[in-house]
Amino acid sequence: MRIGYFIGHFPYPHRLQDDIYIKKYAHGGVEMAAYHLARHMVEKSEDVDIFTTAIGKNDEEQSNGLKIHRYATSFKVASANVSFKLWREPLNYELDVVHAHSPIPYSDLPALRYAKRYKVPFVVSYHFDGQETGGSFLRNSGVILYNRLFLSKVLDQAEVILVGTRTYANESPHLKEFHDKIRVVPYGINLKEFQISCSPKEARQKLNLPLEGDLILFFGSLVPYKGPEVLIKALKLLEHKSAHVVFAGRGPMEMDLRQLSQELGVENQVIFAGFVPEELKKYYYRAADIFCLPSVTMAESFGIVNLEAMASSLPVVASRLGGLPEVVRDGKNGLLVEPKVVGDLASKLSLLLENPTLRHKLGKNGRKIAENYNWDRVVDLIHKIYEEVL
């Protein structure tokens, strides 16, 4: 079986620790999920081609059995690379299955074009609802245009639509017409990557983090839909003045968040760690006492970082939103809060800060639950779907 994956940005495998690369090329949970899925399909002895964009000129790359076809960027919309060649060049390859990581118009539509022209099965992984606010005028206009004119056509043509959780499938306004073709397949995680022998204190020393006090970890891009400002406001309400919030990631909100922390008088309790290379992620999880993802919109469909925190035996505090409650089970492996409600978040964080026994219990349960999300199991499910549609 020869599988063609279409995605707007695909990680450069040899540059996952490169800060300069990350600044130039969009790279997040969706991209890493696509990367791990493709790698595991190769391990099942399938032929895999990736069709995506390049930082610079056209580039053909082979890595761990993946054939990666990168096409030069014609222009950018916000941080997104758009390539005209991504529309044309894949037509020169013979594929058995086309799989698009959606909703990304500049790769969804070329994938659909290929599938229709050569009459091959078309599978879509629907990762999130594209938000029509919160970005530049050009970016927002593009999302609105795609949502209104093209997204339903892409989903209608798919044989199967893969969604991370049943809750998200039921709540997304863009999926309500397509429930008959939706298959719930969760995201995966490599559990071994988060097994670490050092102590929390040793991890903090390695990362130059405070050795005393509790650490609340936020991992991800500093963008509006993830709600980082809600966490800073909640920090202000905590009685535990020795607690620190660590923002591991960068994004357009960083300067505003720094200013907010100063205005609230908690700047000495907020740490901006910036870009974190893949090899250091496990140390941040090990150093932390609590993981927090206070998302505020449906753009957060799953939150792979929640799985990473669970694999690291951390209790998770997350928003009762989209598919998050299926991953973070209230009172079992974490605590859920109402989106944007600062007082609720502060209350749940305080509960965990005051109760190490509860933290340990939730973290231990989370590790057990994370074992159900290993990549081998996820890839087996998707591989069976490919066989069904052929």
mmCIF file of C-alpha atoms in Angstrom:
data_model
loop_
_atom_site.group_PDB
_atom_site.id
_atom_site.type_symbol
_atom_site.label_atom_id
_atom_site.label_comp_id
_atom_site.label_asym_id
_atom_site.label_seq_id
_atom_site.Cartn_x
_atom_site.Cartn_y
_atom_site.Cartn_z
ATOM 1 C CA MET A 1 0.000 0.000 0.000
ATOM 2 C CA ARG A 2 1.310 3.444 -0.927
ATOM 3 C CA ILE A 3 -0.090 6.185 1.301
ATOM 4 C CA GLY A 4 0.088 9.886 0.492
ATOM 5 C CA TYR A 5 -0.195 12.317 3.403
ATOM 6 C CA PHE A 6 -1.006 15.944 2.612
ATOM 7 C CA ILE A 7 -0.283 18.557 5.268
ATOM 8 C CA GLY A 8 0.562 22.260 5.177
ATOM 9 C CA HIS A 9 3.668 21.891 7.354
ATOM 10 C CA PHE A 10 5.563 18.717 8.182
ATOM 11 C CA PRO A 11 8.440 18.622 10.667
ATOM 12 C CA TYR A 12 11.996 18.522 9.409
ATOM 13 C CA PRO A 13 13.049 15.382 11.332
ATOM 14 C CA HIS A 14 16.685 16.423 11.706
ATOM 15 C CA ARG A 15 15.756 19.885 13.024
ATOM 16 C CA LEU A 16 13.389 19.135 15.900
ATOM 17 C CA GLN A 17 15.822 20.718 18.356
ATOM 18 C CA ASP A 18 16.497 23.800 16.186
ATOM 19 C CA ASP A 19 15.096 27.042 17.622
ATOM 20 C CA ILE A 20 15.669 29.008 14.390
ATOM 21 C CA TYR A 21 13.805 26.401 12.337
ATOM 22 C CA ILE A 22 10.832 26.440 14.710
ATOM 23 C CA LYS A 23 10.591 30.222 14.337
ATOM 24 C CA LYS A 24 10.400 29.914 10.541
ATOM 25 C CA TYR A 25 8.068 26.961 10.166
ATOM 26 C CA ALA A 26 4.724 26.235 11.821
ATOM 27 C CA HIS A 27 5.182 23.257 14.102
ATOM 28 C CA GLY A 28 2.812 22.020 16.778
ATOM 29 C CA GLY A 29 0.694 19.126 17.973
ATOM 30 C CA VAL A 30 -0.946 18.465 14.596
ATOM 31 C CA GLU A 31 2.377 18.412 12.778
ATOM 32 C CA MET A 32 3.974 16.087 15.328
ATOM 33 C CA ALA A 33 0.932 13.784 15.235
ATOM 34 C CA ALA A 34 1.261 13.588 11.444
ATOM 35 C CA TYR A 35 4.966 12.857 11.809
ATOM 36 C CA HIS A 36 4.485 9.992 14.265
ATOM 37 C CA LEU A 37 1.598 8.507 12.267
ATOM 38 C CA ALA A 38 3.695 8.462 9.092
ATOM 39 C CA ARG A 39 6.708 6.947 10.852
ATOM 40 C CA HIS A 40 4.639 4.168 12.381
ATOM 41 C CA MET A 41 3.038 3.366 9.016
ATOM 42 C CA VAL A 42 6.527 2.847 7.608
ATOM 43 C CA GLU A 43 7.201 0.456 10.486
ATOM 44 C CA LYS A 44 4.201 -1.543 9.237
ATOM 45 C CA SER A 45 6.104 -1.907 5.930
ATOM 46 C CA GLU A 46 3.895 0.521 4.022
ATOM 47 C CA ASP A 47 5.221 3.009 1.457
ATOM 48 C CA VAL A 48 4.660 6.557 2.688
ATOM 49 C CA ASP A 49 4.899 9.850 0.796
ATOM 50 C CA ILE A 50 4.500 13.222 2.502
ATOM 51 C CA PHE A 51 3.411 16.217 0.400
ATOM 52 C CA THR A 52 4.004 19.512 2.162
ATOM 53 C CA THR A 53 5.666 22.935 1.972
ATOM 54 C CA ALA A 54 9.292 23.949 2.367
ATOM 55 C CA ILE A 55 11.061 26.686 4.279
ATOM 56 C CA GLY A 56 13.056 27.566 1.162
ATOM 57 C CA LYS A 57 13.315 25.886 -2.232
ATOM 58 C CA ASN A 58 11.837 22.565 -3.319
ATOM 59 C CA ASP A 59 13.352 19.756 -1.313
ATOM 60 C CA GLU A 60 13.188 15.971 -1.557
ATOM 61 C CA GLU A 61 14.091 14.235 1.687
ATOM 62 C CA GLN A 62 14.176 10.667 2.930
ATOM 63 C CA SER A 63 14.123 10.066 6.670
ATOM 64 C CA ASN A 64 13.376 6.853 8.567
ATOM 65 C CA GLY A 65 11.748 5.405 5.465
ATOM 66 C CA LEU A 66 9.600 8.480 4.792
ATOM 67 C CA LYS A 67 9.688 10.080 1.360
ATOM 68 C CA ILE A 68 9.099 13.767 2.064
ATOM 69 C CA HIS A 69 8.284 16.054 -0.864
ATOM 70 C CA ARG A 70 8.582 19.708 0.131
ATOM 71 C CA TYR A 71 7.455 22.412 -2.280
ATOM 72 C CA ALA A 72 8.666 25.989 -2.291
ATOM 73 C CA THR A 73 6.425 28.575 -0.659
ATOM 74 C CA SER A 74 4.648 30.879 -3.121
ATOM 75 C CA PHE A 75 3.395 33.227 -0.395
ATOM 76 C CA LYS A 76 2.492 33.220 3.306
ATOM 77 C CA VAL A 77 -0.758 33.903 5.144
ATOM 78 C CA ALA A 78 0.175 34.685 8.754
ATOM 79 C CA SER A 79 2.480 31.768 9.675
ATOM 80 C CA ALA A 80 1.121 29.476 6.963
ATOM 81 C CA ASN A 81 3.179 28.568 3.907
ATOM 82 C CA VAL A 82 1.168 28.336 0.671
ATOM 83 C CA SER A 83 2.681 26.557 -2.337
ATOM 84 C CA PHE A 84 1.235 26.449 -5.854
ATOM 85 C CA LYS A 85 3.442 23.427 -6.596
ATOM 86 C CA LEU A 86 1.665 21.470 -3.874
ATOM 87 C CA TRP A 87 -1.353 21.593 -6.186
ATOM 88 C CA ARG A 88 0.507 20.198 -9.222
ATOM 89 C CA GLU A 89 3.490 18.056 -8.332
ATOM 90 C CA PRO A 90 1.796 15.283 -6.296
ATOM 91 C CA LEU A 91 -0.179 14.362 -9.426
ATOM 92 C CA ASN A 92 3.027 12.816 -10.773
ATOM 93 C CA TYR A 93 2.986 10.103 -8.091
ATOM 94 C CA GLU A 94 0.919 6.931 -7.930
ATOM 95 C CA LEU A 95 -0.875 6.533 -4.606
ATOM 96 C CA ASP A 96 -3.329 3.982 -3.240
ATOM 97 C CA VAL A 97 -4.758 6.117 -0.416
ATOM 98 C CA VAL A 98 -4.796 9.892 0.094
ATOM 99 C CA HIS A 99 -4.925 11.149 3.682
ATOM 100 C CA ALA A 100 -5.293 14.871 4.429
ATOM 101 C CA HIS A 101 -4.647 16.511 7.786
ATOM 102 C CA SER A 102 -7.471 19.053 7.981
ATOM 103 C CA PRO A 103 -8.691 21.807 8.124
ATOM 104 C CA ILE A 104 -5.718 23.223 6.220
ATOM 105 C CA PRO A 105 -7.006 24.600 2.905
ATOM 106 C CA TYR A 106 -3.693 24.789 1.086
ATOM 107 C CA SER A 107 -3.145 21.050 1.598
ATOM 108 C CA ASP A 108 -6.756 19.787 1.907
ATOM 109 C CA LEU A 109 -7.721 20.977 -1.556
ATOM 110 C CA PRO A 110 -4.678 19.517 -3.365
ATOM 111 C CA ALA A 111 -5.358 16.200 -1.602
ATOM 112 C CA LEU A 112 -8.992 16.266 -2.700
ATOM 113 C CA ARG A 113 -7.932 17.141 -6.242
ATOM 114 C CA TYR A 114 -5.635 14.122 -6.382
ATOM 115 C CA ALA A 115 -8.261 11.752 -4.956
ATOM 116 C CA LYS A 116 -10.930 12.887 -7.415
ATOM 117 C CA ARG A 117 -8.652 12.818 -10.462
ATOM 118 C CA TYR A 118 -7.311 9.313 -9.820
ATOM 119 C CA LYS A 119 -10.382 7.961 -8.018
ATOM 120 C CA VAL A 120 -8.505 6.737 -4.951
ATOM 121 C CA PRO A 121 -9.876 6.611 -1.384
ATOM 122 C CA PHE A 122 -9.790 9.945 0.442
ATOM 123 C CA VAL A 123 -9.354 9.954 4.236
ATOM 124 C CA VAL A 124 -9.439 13.121 6.345
ATOM 125 C CA SER A 125 -8.085 13.637 9.851
ATOM 126 C CA TYR A 126 -10.127 16.537 11.228
ATOM 127 C CA HIS A 127 -7.962 18.081 13.929
ATOM 128 C CA PHE A 128 -9.784 21.251 15.017
ATOM 129 C CA ASP A 129 -12.358 23.897 14.117
ATOM 130 C CA GLY A 130 -10.658 26.777 12.341
ATOM 131 C CA GLN A 131 -11.291 29.890 14.447
ATOM 132 C CA GLU A 132 -12.553 32.907 12.507
ATOM 133 C CA THR A 133 -11.259 35.452 15.027
ATOM 134 C CA GLY A 134 -8.078 36.067 16.976
ATOM 135 C CA GLY A 135 -5.648 36.538 14.082
ATOM 136 C CA SER A 136 -4.790 39.052 11.396
ATOM 137 C CA PHE A 137 -7.472 40.326 9.019
ATOM 138 C CA LEU A 138 -5.978 38.315 6.156
ATOM 139 C CA ARG A 139 -5.763 35.144 8.213
ATOM 140 C CA ASN A 140 -9.305 35.484 9.606
ATOM 141 C CA SER A 141 -10.687 36.220 6.134
ATOM 142 C CA GLY A 142 -9.028 33.094 4.775
ATOM 143 C CA VAL A 143 -10.490 30.915 7.527
ATOM 144 C CA ILE A 144 -13.978 32.364 7.011
ATOM 145 C CA LEU A 145 -13.744 31.814 3.248
ATOM 146 C CA TYR A 146 -12.590 28.228 3.640
ATOM 147 C CA ASN A 147 -15.149 27.370 6.335
ATOM 148 C CA ARG A 148 -18.037 28.795 4.316
ATOM 149 C CA LEU A 149 -17.123 27.654 0.790
ATOM 150 C CA PHE A 150 -14.787 24.674 0.815
ATOM 151 C CA LEU A 151 -14.641 22.757 4.098
ATOM 152 C CA SER A 152 -17.989 21.002 3.676
ATOM 153 C CA LYS A 153 -16.975 19.937 0.151
ATOM 154 C CA VAL A 154 -13.758 18.395 1.460
ATOM 155 C CA LEU A 155 -15.572 16.535 4.236
ATOM 156 C CA ASP A 156 -18.366 15.439 1.898
ATOM 157 C CA GLN A 157 -15.884 13.814 -0.487
ATOM 158 C CA ALA A 158 -14.037 11.904 2.253
ATOM 159 C CA GLU A 159 -14.742 8.194 2.630
ATOM 160 C CA VAL A 160 -13.829 8.437 6.306
ATOM 161 C CA ILE A 161 -13.324 11.369 8.690
ATOM 162 C CA LEU A 162 -11.061 10.666 11.650
ATOM 163 C CA VAL A 163 -11.732 12.659 14.832
ATOM 164 C CA GLY A 164 -9.858 12.448 18.142
ATOM 165 C CA THR A 165 -12.889 12.181 20.456
ATOM 166 C CA ARG A 166 -16.615 11.458 20.194
ATOM 167 C CA THR A 167 -17.440 14.614 22.138
ATOM 168 C CA TYR A 168 -15.646 16.797 19.630
ATOM 169 C CA ALA A 169 -17.349 15.005 16.750
ATOM 170 C CA ASN A 170 -20.730 15.764 18.338
ATOM 171 C CA GLU A 171 -19.992 19.394 19.237
ATOM 172 C CA SER A 172 -18.195 20.676 16.137
ATOM 173 C CA PRO A 173 -20.623 22.655 13.944
ATOM 174 C CA HIS A 174 -18.669 21.602 10.851
ATOM 175 C CA LEU A 175 -19.079 17.870 11.474
ATOM 176 C CA LYS A 176 -22.803 17.648 12.256
ATOM 177 C CA GLU A 177 -23.735 16.638 8.687
ATOM 178 C CA PHE A 178 -21.129 13.895 8.465
ATOM 179 C CA HIS A 179 -21.665 11.685 11.515
ATOM 180 C CA ASP A 180 -22.240 8.628 9.318
ATOM 181 C CA LYS A 181 -18.640 8.695 8.090
ATOM 182 C CA ILE A 182 -16.878 9.733 11.312
ATOM 183 C CA ARG A 183 -14.545 7.286 13.043
ATOM 184 C CA VAL A 184 -13.175 8.178 16.456
ATOM 185 C CA VAL A 185 -9.443 7.480 16.596
ATOM 186 C CA PRO A 186 -7.479 9.148 19.398
ATOM 187 C CA TYR A 187 -4.056 10.672 19.076
ATOM 188 C CA GLY A 188 -1.086 8.630 20.151
ATOM 189 C CA ILE A 189 1.941 9.008 22.362
ATOM 190 C CA ASN A 190 5.274 7.250 22.788
ATOM 191 C CA LEU A 191 5.201 6.433 26.484
ATOM 192 C CA LYS A 192 8.895 5.569 26.661
ATOM 193 C CA GLU A 193 9.824 9.133 25.718
ATOM 194 C CA PHE A 194 8.456 10.337 29.048
ATOM 195 C CA GLN A 195 10.100 7.765 31.278
ATOM 196 C CA ILE A 196 12.878 9.551 33.113
ATOM 197 C CA SER A 197 15.047 8.473 36.019
ATOM 198 C CA CYS A 198 16.009 11.854 37.478
ATOM 199 C CA SER A 199 14.167 13.443 40.410
ATOM 200 C CA PRO A 200 12.020 16.594 40.092
ATOM 201 C CA LYS A 201 14.770 18.555 41.847
ATOM 202 C CA GLU A 202 17.389 17.294 39.389
ATOM 203 C CA ALA A 203 15.115 18.220 36.476
ATOM 204 C CA ARG A 204 14.679 21.730 37.888
ATOM 205 C CA GLN A 205 18.428 22.097 38.287
ATOM 206 C CA LYS A 206 18.977 21.014 34.693
ATOM 207 C CA LEU A 207 16.431 23.578 33.450
ATOM 208 C CA ASN A 208 17.462 26.350 35.857
ATOM 209 C CA LEU A 209 13.987 26.454 37.399
ATOM 210 C CA PRO A 210 13.205 27.385 41.033
ATOM 211 C CA LEU A 211 14.128 24.573 43.396
ATOM 212 C CA GLU A 212 11.552 25.591 46.009
ATOM 213 C CA GLY A 213 7.799 25.938 45.670
ATOM 214 C CA ASP A 214 5.284 24.281 43.365
ATOM 215 C CA LEU A 215 5.509 24.541 39.574
ATOM 216 C CA ILE A 216 2.418 24.770 37.373
ATOM 217 C CA LEU A 217 3.355 23.911 33.782
ATOM 218 C CA PHE A 218 1.736 25.228 30.600
ATOM 219 C CA PHE A 219 3.101 23.602 27.442
ATOM 220 C CA GLY A 220 2.204 24.965 24.019
ATOM 221 C CA SER A 221 2.022 27.994 21.781
ATOM 222 C CA LEU A 222 1.141 31.284 23.454
ATOM 223 C CA VAL A 223 -1.979 31.881 21.379
ATOM 224 C CA PRO A 224 -5.462 33.100 22.366
ATOM 225 C CA TYR A 225 -7.361 29.819 22.069
ATOM 226 C CA LYS A 226 -5.140 28.135 24.670
ATOM 227 C CA GLY A 227 -6.073 30.734 27.315
ATOM 228 C CA PRO A 228 -2.645 31.501 28.833
ATOM 229 C CA GLU A 229 -3.895 34.829 30.183
ATOM 230 C CA VAL A 230 -6.537 32.963 32.222
ATOM 231 C CA LEU A 231 -3.759 31.073 33.981
ATOM 232 C CA ILE A 232 -1.897 34.274 34.892
ATOM 233 C CA LYS A 233 -5.086 35.811 36.281
ATOM 234 C CA ALA A 234 -5.736 32.652 38.310
ATOM 235 C CA LEU A 235 -2.178 32.771 39.659
ATOM 236 C CA LYS A 236 -2.945 36.202 41.093
ATOM 237 C CA LEU A 237 -5.797 34.710 43.145
ATOM 238 C CA LEU A 238 -3.754 31.885 44.651
ATOM 239 C CA GLU A 239 -2.729 32.115 48.291
ATOM 240 C CA HIS A 240 0.334 30.005 47.483
ATOM 241 C CA LYS A 241 2.726 32.842 46.695
ATOM 242 C CA SER A 242 5.628 30.404 46.365
ATOM 243 C CA ALA A 243 3.970 28.774 43.346
ATOM 244 C CA HIS A 244 5.308 29.520 39.871
ATOM 245 C CA VAL A 245 3.776 29.193 36.422
ATOM 246 C CA VAL A 246 6.130 28.030 33.671
ATOM 247 C CA PHE A 247 5.119 28.816 30.084
ATOM 248 C CA ALA A 248 7.027 26.349 27.906
ATOM 249 C CA GLY A 249 6.541 27.646 24.380
ATOM 250 C CA ARG A 250 6.439 30.865 22.458
ATOM 251 C CA GLY A 251 3.843 32.755 20.477
ATOM 252 C CA PRO A 252 2.322 36.115 19.561
ATOM 253 C CA MET A 253 0.858 36.684 23.042
ATOM 254 C CA GLU A 254 4.160 36.602 24.913
ATOM 255 C CA MET A 255 4.656 40.357 25.259
ATOM 256 C CA ASP A 256 1.038 40.872 26.319
ATOM 257 C CA LEU A 257 1.377 38.088 28.890
ATOM 258 C CA ARG A 258 4.543 39.612 30.301
ATOM 259 C CA GLN A 259 2.754 42.942 30.616
ATOM 260 C CA LEU A 260 -0.277 41.313 32.252
ATOM 261 C CA SER A 261 1.894 39.554 34.823
ATOM 262 C CA GLN A 262 3.520 42.885 35.693
ATOM 263 C CA GLU A 263 0.167 44.652 35.977
ATOM 264 C CA LEU A 264 -1.071 41.941 38.347
ATOM 265 C CA GLY A 265 2.130 41.952 40.369
ATOM 266 C CA VAL A 266 2.982 38.295 39.719
ATOM 267 C CA GLU A 267 5.887 38.790 37.323
ATOM 268 C CA ASN A 268 8.253 37.099 39.781
ATOM 269 C CA GLN A 269 6.048 34.005 39.761
ATOM 270 C CA VAL A 270 5.825 33.671 35.968
ATOM 271 C CA ILE A 271 8.606 32.070 33.936
ATOM 272 C CA PHE A 272 8.720 32.252 30.136
ATOM 273 C CA ALA A 273 10.903 29.339 29.059
ATOM 274 C CA GLY A 274 10.545 30.012 25.332
ATOM 275 C CA PHE A 275 11.023 27.301 22.720
ATOM 276 C CA VAL A 276 11.670 23.871 24.224
ATOM 277 C CA PRO A 277 13.533 21.275 22.106
ATOM 278 C CA GLU A 278 11.903 17.846 21.927
ATOM 279 C CA GLU A 279 14.742 16.293 23.923
ATOM 280 C CA LEU A 280 14.052 18.581 26.906
ATOM 281 C CA LYS A 281 10.265 18.226 27.088
ATOM 282 C CA LYS A 282 10.354 15.279 29.466
ATOM 283 C CA TYR A 283 12.453 17.275 31.929
ATOM 284 C CA TYR A 284 9.856 20.065 32.099
ATOM 285 C CA TYR A 285 7.125 17.554 32.844
ATOM 286 C CA ARG A 286 9.328 15.927 35.467
ATOM 287 C CA ALA A 287 10.080 19.274 37.103
ATOM 288 C CA ALA A 288 6.396 20.251 37.403
ATOM 289 C CA ASP A 289 3.806 19.489 40.072
ATOM 290 C CA ILE A 290 0.681 20.291 38.038
ATOM 291 C CA PHE A 291 -0.049 20.572 34.330
ATOM 292 C CA CYS A 292 -2.595 23.164 33.180
ATOM 293 C CA LEU A 293 -4.246 23.712 29.789
ATOM 294 C CA PRO A 294 -6.959 26.404 30.243
ATOM 295 C CA SER A 295 -8.210 26.428 26.627
ATOM 296 C CA VAL A 296 -11.041 28.792 25.746
ATOM 297 C CA THR A 297 -12.294 27.737 22.280
ATOM 298 C CA MET A 298 -13.109 24.641 20.234
ATOM 299 C CA ALA A 299 -9.801 25.020 18.404
ATOM 300 C CA GLU A 300 -8.477 22.807 21.215
ATOM 301 C CA SER A 301 -9.932 19.494 20.121
ATOM 302 C CA PHE A 302 -7.762 17.084 22.083
ATOM 303 C CA GLY A 303 -4.582 18.537 23.571
ATOM 304 C CA ILE A 304 -1.777 16.039 22.991
ATOM 305 C CA VAL A 305 0.151 17.791 25.755
ATOM 306 C CA ASN A 306 -2.441 16.429 28.175
ATOM 307 C CA LEU A 307 -1.367 12.918 27.188
ATOM 308 C CA GLU A 308 2.278 13.850 27.616
ATOM 309 C CA ALA A 309 1.559 15.166 31.100
ATOM 310 C CA MET A 310 -0.391 12.025 31.958
ATOM 311 C CA ALA A 311 2.452 9.846 30.675
ATOM 312 C CA SER A 312 4.670 11.821 33.056
ATOM 313 C CA SER A 313 2.318 11.056 35.991
ATOM 314 C CA LEU A 314 1.220 14.674 36.365
ATOM 315 C CA PRO A 315 -2.299 15.693 37.436
ATOM 316 C CA VAL A 316 -3.959 17.749 34.710
ATOM 317 C CA VAL A 317 -6.205 20.792 35.046
ATOM 318 C CA ALA A 318 -8.017 21.477 31.772
ATOM 319 C CA SER A 319 -11.102 23.203 30.422
ATOM 320 C CA ARG A 320 -14.437 21.449 30.155
ATOM 321 C CA LEU A 321 -14.427 22.031 26.427
ATOM 322 C CA GLY A 322 -14.575 20.063 23.182
ATOM 323 C CA GLY A 323 -12.917 16.678 23.437
ATOM 324 C CA LEU A 324 -10.822 17.478 26.502
ATOM 325 C CA PRO A 325 -13.200 15.805 29.018
ATOM 326 C CA GLU A 326 -12.694 12.463 27.256
ATOM 327 C CA VAL A 327 -8.965 12.676 27.902
ATOM 328 C CA VAL A 328 -9.019 14.473 31.260
ATOM 329 C CA ARG A 329 -11.589 12.673 33.402
ATOM 330 C CA ASP A 330 -12.734 14.910 36.213
ATOM 331 C CA GLY A 331 -11.656 13.511 39.562
ATOM 332 C CA LYS A 332 -9.954 10.506 37.944
ATOM 333 C CA ASN A 333 -6.750 11.787 36.342
ATOM 334 C CA GLY A 334 -7.312 15.520 36.620
ATOM 335 C CA LEU A 335 -9.753 18.324 37.281
ATOM 336 C CA LEU A 336 -11.953 20.151 34.784
ATOM 337 C CA VAL A 337 -12.768 23.856 34.911
ATOM 338 C CA GLU A 338 -15.221 26.058 33.090
ATOM 339 C CA PRO A 339 -13.553 27.889 30.183
ATOM 340 C CA LYS A 340 -12.527 31.503 30.896
ATOM 341 C CA VAL A 341 -13.725 31.318 34.533
ATOM 342 C CA VAL A 342 -10.666 32.552 36.424
ATOM 343 C CA GLY A 343 -12.089 31.827 39.870
ATOM 344 C CA ASP A 344 -12.865 28.222 38.986
ATOM 345 C CA LEU A 345 -9.335 27.669 37.689
ATOM 346 C CA ALA A 346 -7.813 29.265 40.789
ATOM 347 C CA SER A 347 -9.980 27.088 43.039
ATOM 348 C CA LYS A 348 -8.962 23.838 41.310
ATOM 349 C CA LEU A 349 -5.283 24.774 41.307
ATOM 350 C CA SER A 350 -5.493 25.625 45.010
ATOM 351 C CA LEU A 351 -7.107 22.267 45.734
ATOM 352 C CA LEU A 352 -4.174 20.455 44.137
ATOM 353 C CA LEU A 353 -1.527 22.701 45.652
ATOM 354 C CA GLU A 354 -2.939 21.994 49.118
ATOM 355 C CA ASN A 355 -3.272 18.251 48.599
ATOM 356 C CA PRO A 356 -0.133 16.344 47.497
ATOM 357 C CA THR A 357 -1.936 13.039 48.082
ATOM 358 C CA LEU A 358 -4.627 13.970 45.571
ATOM 359 C CA ARG A 359 -1.968 15.106 43.098
ATOM 360 C CA HIS A 360 -0.230 11.744 43.372
ATOM 361 C CA LYS A 361 -3.483 9.813 42.966
ATOM 362 C CA LEU A 362 -4.543 11.733 39.853
ATOM 363 C CA GLY A 363 -1.069 11.490 38.356
ATOM 364 C CA LYS A 364 -0.874 7.744 38.937
ATOM 365 C CA ASN A 365 -4.290 7.229 37.328
ATOM 366 C CA GLY A 366 -3.268 9.427 34.418
ATOM 367 C CA ARG A 367 -0.236 7.279 33.691
ATOM 368 C CA LYS A 368 -2.463 4.184 33.494
ATOM 369 C CA ILE A 369 -4.922 5.939 31.173
ATOM 370 C CA ALA A 370 -2.093 7.187 28.939
ATOM 371 C CA GLU A 371 -1.134 3.575 28.255
ATOM 372 C CA ASN A 372 -4.332 3.255 26.186
ATOM 373 C CA TYR A 373 -3.051 5.902 23.781
ATOM 374 C CA ASN A 374 0.174 4.276 22.606
ATOM 375 C CA TRP A 375 0.972 4.868 18.935
ATOM 376 C CA ASP A 376 1.036 1.178 18.012
ATOM 377 C CA ARG A 377 -2.625 0.822 18.941
ATOM 378 C CA VAL A 378 -3.626 4.034 17.168
ATOM 379 C CA VAL A 379 -1.802 3.116 13.964
ATOM 380 C CA ASP A 380 -3.387 -0.341 13.922
ATOM 381 C CA LEU A 381 -6.823 1.305 13.969
ATOM 382 C CA ILE A 382 -5.976 3.661 11.105
ATOM 383 C CA HIS A 383 -4.330 0.914 9.063
ATOM 384 C CA LYS A 384 -7.511 -1.177 9.296
ATOM 385 C CA ILE A 385 -9.487 1.821 8.037
ATOM 386 C CA TYR A 386 -7.194 2.103 5.008
ATOM 387 C CA GLU A 387 -7.799 -1.570 4.254
ATOM 388 C CA GLU A 388 -11.559 -1.047 4.532
ATOM 389 C CA VAL A 389 -11.690 1.818 2.026
ATOM 390 C CA LEU A 390 -9.447 0.205 -0.587
#
